Amino acid sequence: MFSTFIVTGKDKYIASGSEDNNLYIWDIQSRQVVQKLRGHTDVVLTVAAHPFNNILASGALERDKTVKIWVDENEHSDDEMEA
């Protein structure tokens, strides 16, 4: 078992990889999952965030072997991020 996470969004969110092949975005204050990002086919091993923009990168293990870039194209709306 392992864990990976990063604090992002001006310290408002935590993005975490998961063994269920998903990336989760958590609201720090409410401790609730605000978004579940699907797209990997293996364990999400690493997560990184752009220092200024709403962009995340995630990487997965052997069956997947991909790095996905997640971009919030509607930064000021409630729409979900897309890979």
JSON list of C-alpha atoms in Angstrom, two decimals:
[
{"chain": "A", "resi": 1, "resn": "MET", "atom": "CA", "xyz": [0.00, 0.00, 0.00]},
{"chain": "A", "resi": 2, "resn": "PHE", "atom": "CA", "xyz": [1.17, 3.53, -0.73]},
{"chain": "A", "resi": 3, "resn": "SER", "atom": "CA", "xyz": [-0.23, 7.03, -0.90]},
{"chain": "A", "resi": 4, "resn": "THR", "atom": "CA", "xyz": [0.46, 10.07, -2.99]},
{"chain": "A", "resi": 5, "resn": "PHE", "atom": "CA", "xyz": [-1.07, 13.51, -2.66]},
{"chain": "A", "resi": 6, "resn": "ILE", "atom": "CA", "xyz": [-0.43, 17.19, -3.24]},
{"chain": "A", "resi": 7, "resn": "VAL", "atom": "CA", "xyz": [-1.96, 20.33, -1.75]},
{"chain": "A", "resi": 8, "resn": "THR", "atom": "CA", "xyz": [-3.16, 22.67, -4.51]},
{"chain": "A", "resi": 9, "resn": "GLY", "atom": "CA", "xyz": [-5.56, 25.48, -5.33]},
{"chain": "A", "resi": 10, "resn": "LYS", "atom": "CA", "xyz": [-4.14, 28.01, -2.88]},
{"chain": "A", "resi": 11, "resn": "ASP", "atom": "CA", "xyz": [-4.18, 25.39, -0.11]},
{"chain": "A", "resi": 12, "resn": "LYS", "atom": "CA", "xyz": [-7.89, 24.72, -0.62]},
{"chain": "A", "resi": 13, "resn": "TYR", "atom": "CA", "xyz": [-7.68, 21.24, -2.17]},
{"chain": "A", "resi": 14, "resn": "ILE", "atom": "CA", "xyz": [-5.77, 17.99, -1.90]},
{"chain": "A", "resi": 15, "resn": "ALA", "atom": "CA", "xyz": [-5.34, 15.85, -5.01]},
{"chain": "A", "resi": 16, "resn": "SER", "atom": "CA", "xyz": [-4.62, 12.18, -4.33]},
{"chain": "A", "resi": 17, "resn": "GLY", "atom": "CA", "xyz": [-3.90, 9.10, -6.40]},
{"chain": "A", "resi": 18, "resn": "SER", "atom": "CA", "xyz": [-5.62, 5.85, -5.54]},
{"chain": "A", "resi": 19, "resn": "GLU", "atom": "CA", "xyz": [-5.35, 2.09, -5.86]},
{"chain": "A", "resi": 20, "resn": "ASP", "atom": "CA", "xyz": [-8.77, 2.07, -7.55]},
{"chain": "A", "resi": 21, "resn": "ASN", "atom": "CA", "xyz": [-7.18, 3.71, -10.65]},
{"chain": "A", "resi": 22, "resn": "ASN", "atom": "CA", "xyz": [-8.69, 7.13, -9.97]},
{"chain": "A", "resi": 23, "resn": "LEU", "atom": "CA", "xyz": [-7.50, 10.57, -8.97]},
{"chain": "A", "resi": 24, "resn": "TYR", "atom": "CA", "xyz": [-9.47, 12.32, -6.22]},
{"chain": "A", "resi": 25, "resn": "ILE", "atom": "CA", "xyz": [-9.75, 16.01, -5.41]},
{"chain": "A", "resi": 26, "resn": "TRP", "atom": "CA", "xyz": [-10.67, 16.72, -1.79]},
{"chain": "A", "resi": 27, "resn": "ASP", "atom": "CA", "xyz": [-11.85, 19.98, -0.23]},
{"chain": "A", "resi": 28, "resn": "ILE", "atom": "CA", "xyz": [-9.59, 20.54, 2.79]},
{"chain": "A", "resi": 29, "resn": "GLN", "atom": "CA", "xyz": [-12.22, 22.39, 4.85]},
{"chain": "A", "resi": 30, "resn": "SER", "atom": "CA", "xyz": [-15.15, 20.00, 4.35]},
{"chain": "A", "resi": 31, "resn": "ARG", "atom": "CA", "xyz": [-12.99, 16.86, 4.02]},
{"chain": "A", "resi": 32, "resn": "GLN", "atom": "CA", "xyz": [-15.24, 15.77, 1.15]},
{"chain": "A", "resi": 33, "resn": "VAL", "atom": "CA", "xyz": [-14.35, 14.46, -2.29]},
{"chain": "A", "resi": 34, "resn": "VAL", "atom": "CA", "xyz": [-15.34, 17.18, -4.75]},
{"chain": "A", "resi": 35, "resn": "GLN", "atom": "CA", "xyz": [-14.20, 15.40, -7.89]},
{"chain": "A", "resi": 36, "resn": "LYS", "atom": "CA", "xyz": [-13.25, 11.88, -9.00]},
{"chain": "A", "resi": 37, "resn": "LEU", "atom": "CA", "xyz": [-11.11, 11.84, -12.15]},
{"chain": "A", "resi": 38, "resn": "ARG", "atom": "CA", "xyz": [-11.33, 8.61, -14.15]},
{"chain": "A", "resi": 39, "resn": "GLY", "atom": "CA", "xyz": [-9.08, 7.61, -17.01]},
{"chain": "A", "resi": 40, "resn": "HIS", "atom": "CA", "xyz": [-6.22, 5.45, -15.74]},
{"chain": "A", "resi": 41, "resn": "THR", "atom": "CA", "xyz": [-6.31, 1.67, -16.02]},
{"chain": "A", "resi": 42, "resn": "ASP", "atom": "CA", "xyz": [-3.91, 0.94, -13.13]},
{"chain": "A", "resi": 43, "resn": "VAL", "atom": "CA", "xyz": [-2.98, 2.34, -9.72]},
{"chain": "A", "resi": 44, "resn": "VAL", "atom": "CA", "xyz": [-2.37, 6.11, -9.78]},
{"chain": "A", "resi": 45, "resn": "LEU", "atom": "CA", "xyz": [1.16, 6.31, -8.40]},
{"chain": "A", "resi": 46, "resn": "THR", "atom": "CA", "xyz": [1.99, 10.00, -8.64]},
{"chain": "A", "resi": 47, "resn": "VAL", "atom": "CA", "xyz": [0.27, 13.39, -8.74]},
{"chain": "A", "resi": 48, "resn": "ALA", "atom": "CA", "xyz": [1.69, 16.85, -9.48]},
{"chain": "A", "resi": 49, "resn": "ALA", "atom": "CA", "xyz": [0.06, 20.28, -9.71]},
{"chain": "A", "resi": 50, "resn": "HIS", "atom": "CA", "xyz": [0.91, 23.41, -11.68]},
{"chain": "A", "resi": 51, "resn": "PRO", "atom": "CA", "xyz": [1.94, 26.15, -9.23]},
{"chain": "A", "resi": 52, "resn": "PHE", "atom": "CA", "xyz": [-0.49, 28.78, -10.63]},
{"chain": "A", "resi": 53, "resn": "ASN", "atom": "CA", "xyz": [-3.05, 27.23, -12.99]},
{"chain": "A", "resi": 54, "resn": "ASN", "atom": "CA", "xyz": [-5.69, 24.55, -12.42]},
{"chain": "A", "resi": 55, "resn": "ILE", "atom": "CA", "xyz": [-3.66, 21.79, -14.08]},
{"chain": "A", "resi": 56, "resn": "LEU", "atom": "CA", "xyz": [-2.81, 18.39, -12.60]},
{"chain": "A", "resi": 57, "resn": "ALA", "atom": "CA", "xyz": [-0.61, 15.59, -13.88]},
{"chain": "A", "resi": 58, "resn": "SER", "atom": "CA", "xyz": [-1.04, 11.98, -12.78]},
{"chain": "A", "resi": 59, "resn": "GLY", "atom": "CA", "xyz": [0.89, 8.83, -13.57]},
{"chain": "A", "resi": 60, "resn": "ALA", "atom": "CA", "xyz": [-0.12, 5.19, -13.24]},
{"chain": "A", "resi": 61, "resn": "LEU", "atom": "CA", "xyz": [1.57, 1.79, -12.91]},
{"chain": "A", "resi": 62, "resn": "GLU", "atom": "CA", "xyz": [2.45, -1.05, -15.28]},
{"chain": "A", "resi": 63, "resn": "ARG", "atom": "CA", "xyz": [-0.84, -1.92, -17.01]},
{"chain": "A", "resi": 64, "resn": "ASP", "atom": "CA", "xyz": [-1.39, 1.77, -17.75]},
{"chain": "A", "resi": 65, "resn": "LYS", "atom": "CA", "xyz": [2.08, 3.33, -18.14]},
{"chain": "A", "resi": 66, "resn": "THR", "atom": "CA", "xyz": [0.62, 6.75, -18.94]},
{"chain": "A", "resi": 67, "resn": "VAL", "atom": "CA", "xyz": [0.86, 10.28, -17.64]},
{"chain": "A", "resi": 68, "resn": "LYS", "atom": "CA", "xyz": [-2.38, 12.21, -17.91]},
{"chain": "A", "resi": 69, "resn": "ILE", "atom": "CA", "xyz": [-2.66, 15.99, -17.86]},
{"chain": "A", "resi": 70, "resn": "TRP", "atom": "CA", "xyz": [-5.91, 17.21, -16.32]},
{"chain": "A", "resi": 71, "resn": "VAL", "atom": "CA", "xyz": [-6.98, 20.74, -17.28]},
{"chain": "A", "resi": 72, "resn": "ASP", "atom": "CA", "xyz": [-9.81, 22.79, -15.83]},
{"chain": "A", "resi": 73, "resn": "GLU", "atom": "CA", "xyz": [-10.87, 24.55, -19.02]},
{"chain": "A", "resi": 74, "resn": "ASN", "atom": "CA", "xyz": [-13.71, 26.33, -17.20]},
{"chain": "A", "resi": 75, "resn": "GLU", "atom": "CA", "xyz": [-11.72, 27.58, -14.23]},
{"chain": "A", "resi": 76, "resn": "HIS", "atom": "CA", "xyz": [-14.57, 29.71, -12.89]},
{"chain": "A", "resi": 77, "resn": "SER", "atom": "CA", "xyz": [-17.37, 27.16, -13.28]},
{"chain": "A", "resi": 78, "resn": "ASP", "atom": "CA", "xyz": [-18.35, 23.97, -11.49]},
{"chain": "A", "resi": 79, "resn": "ASP", "atom": "CA", "xyz": [-17.54, 21.75, -14.49]},
{"chain": "A", "resi": 80, "resn": "GLU", "atom": "CA", "xyz": [-15.19, 18.84, -14.03]},
{"chain": "A", "resi": 81, "resn": "MET", "atom": "CA", "xyz": [-11.57, 18.68, -15.11]},
{"chain": "A", "resi": 82, "resn": "GLU", "atom": "CA", "xyz": [-10.82, 16.57, -18.19]},
{"chain": "A", "resi": 83, "resn": "ALA", "atom": "CA", "xyz": [-7.76, 14.64, -19.31]}
]
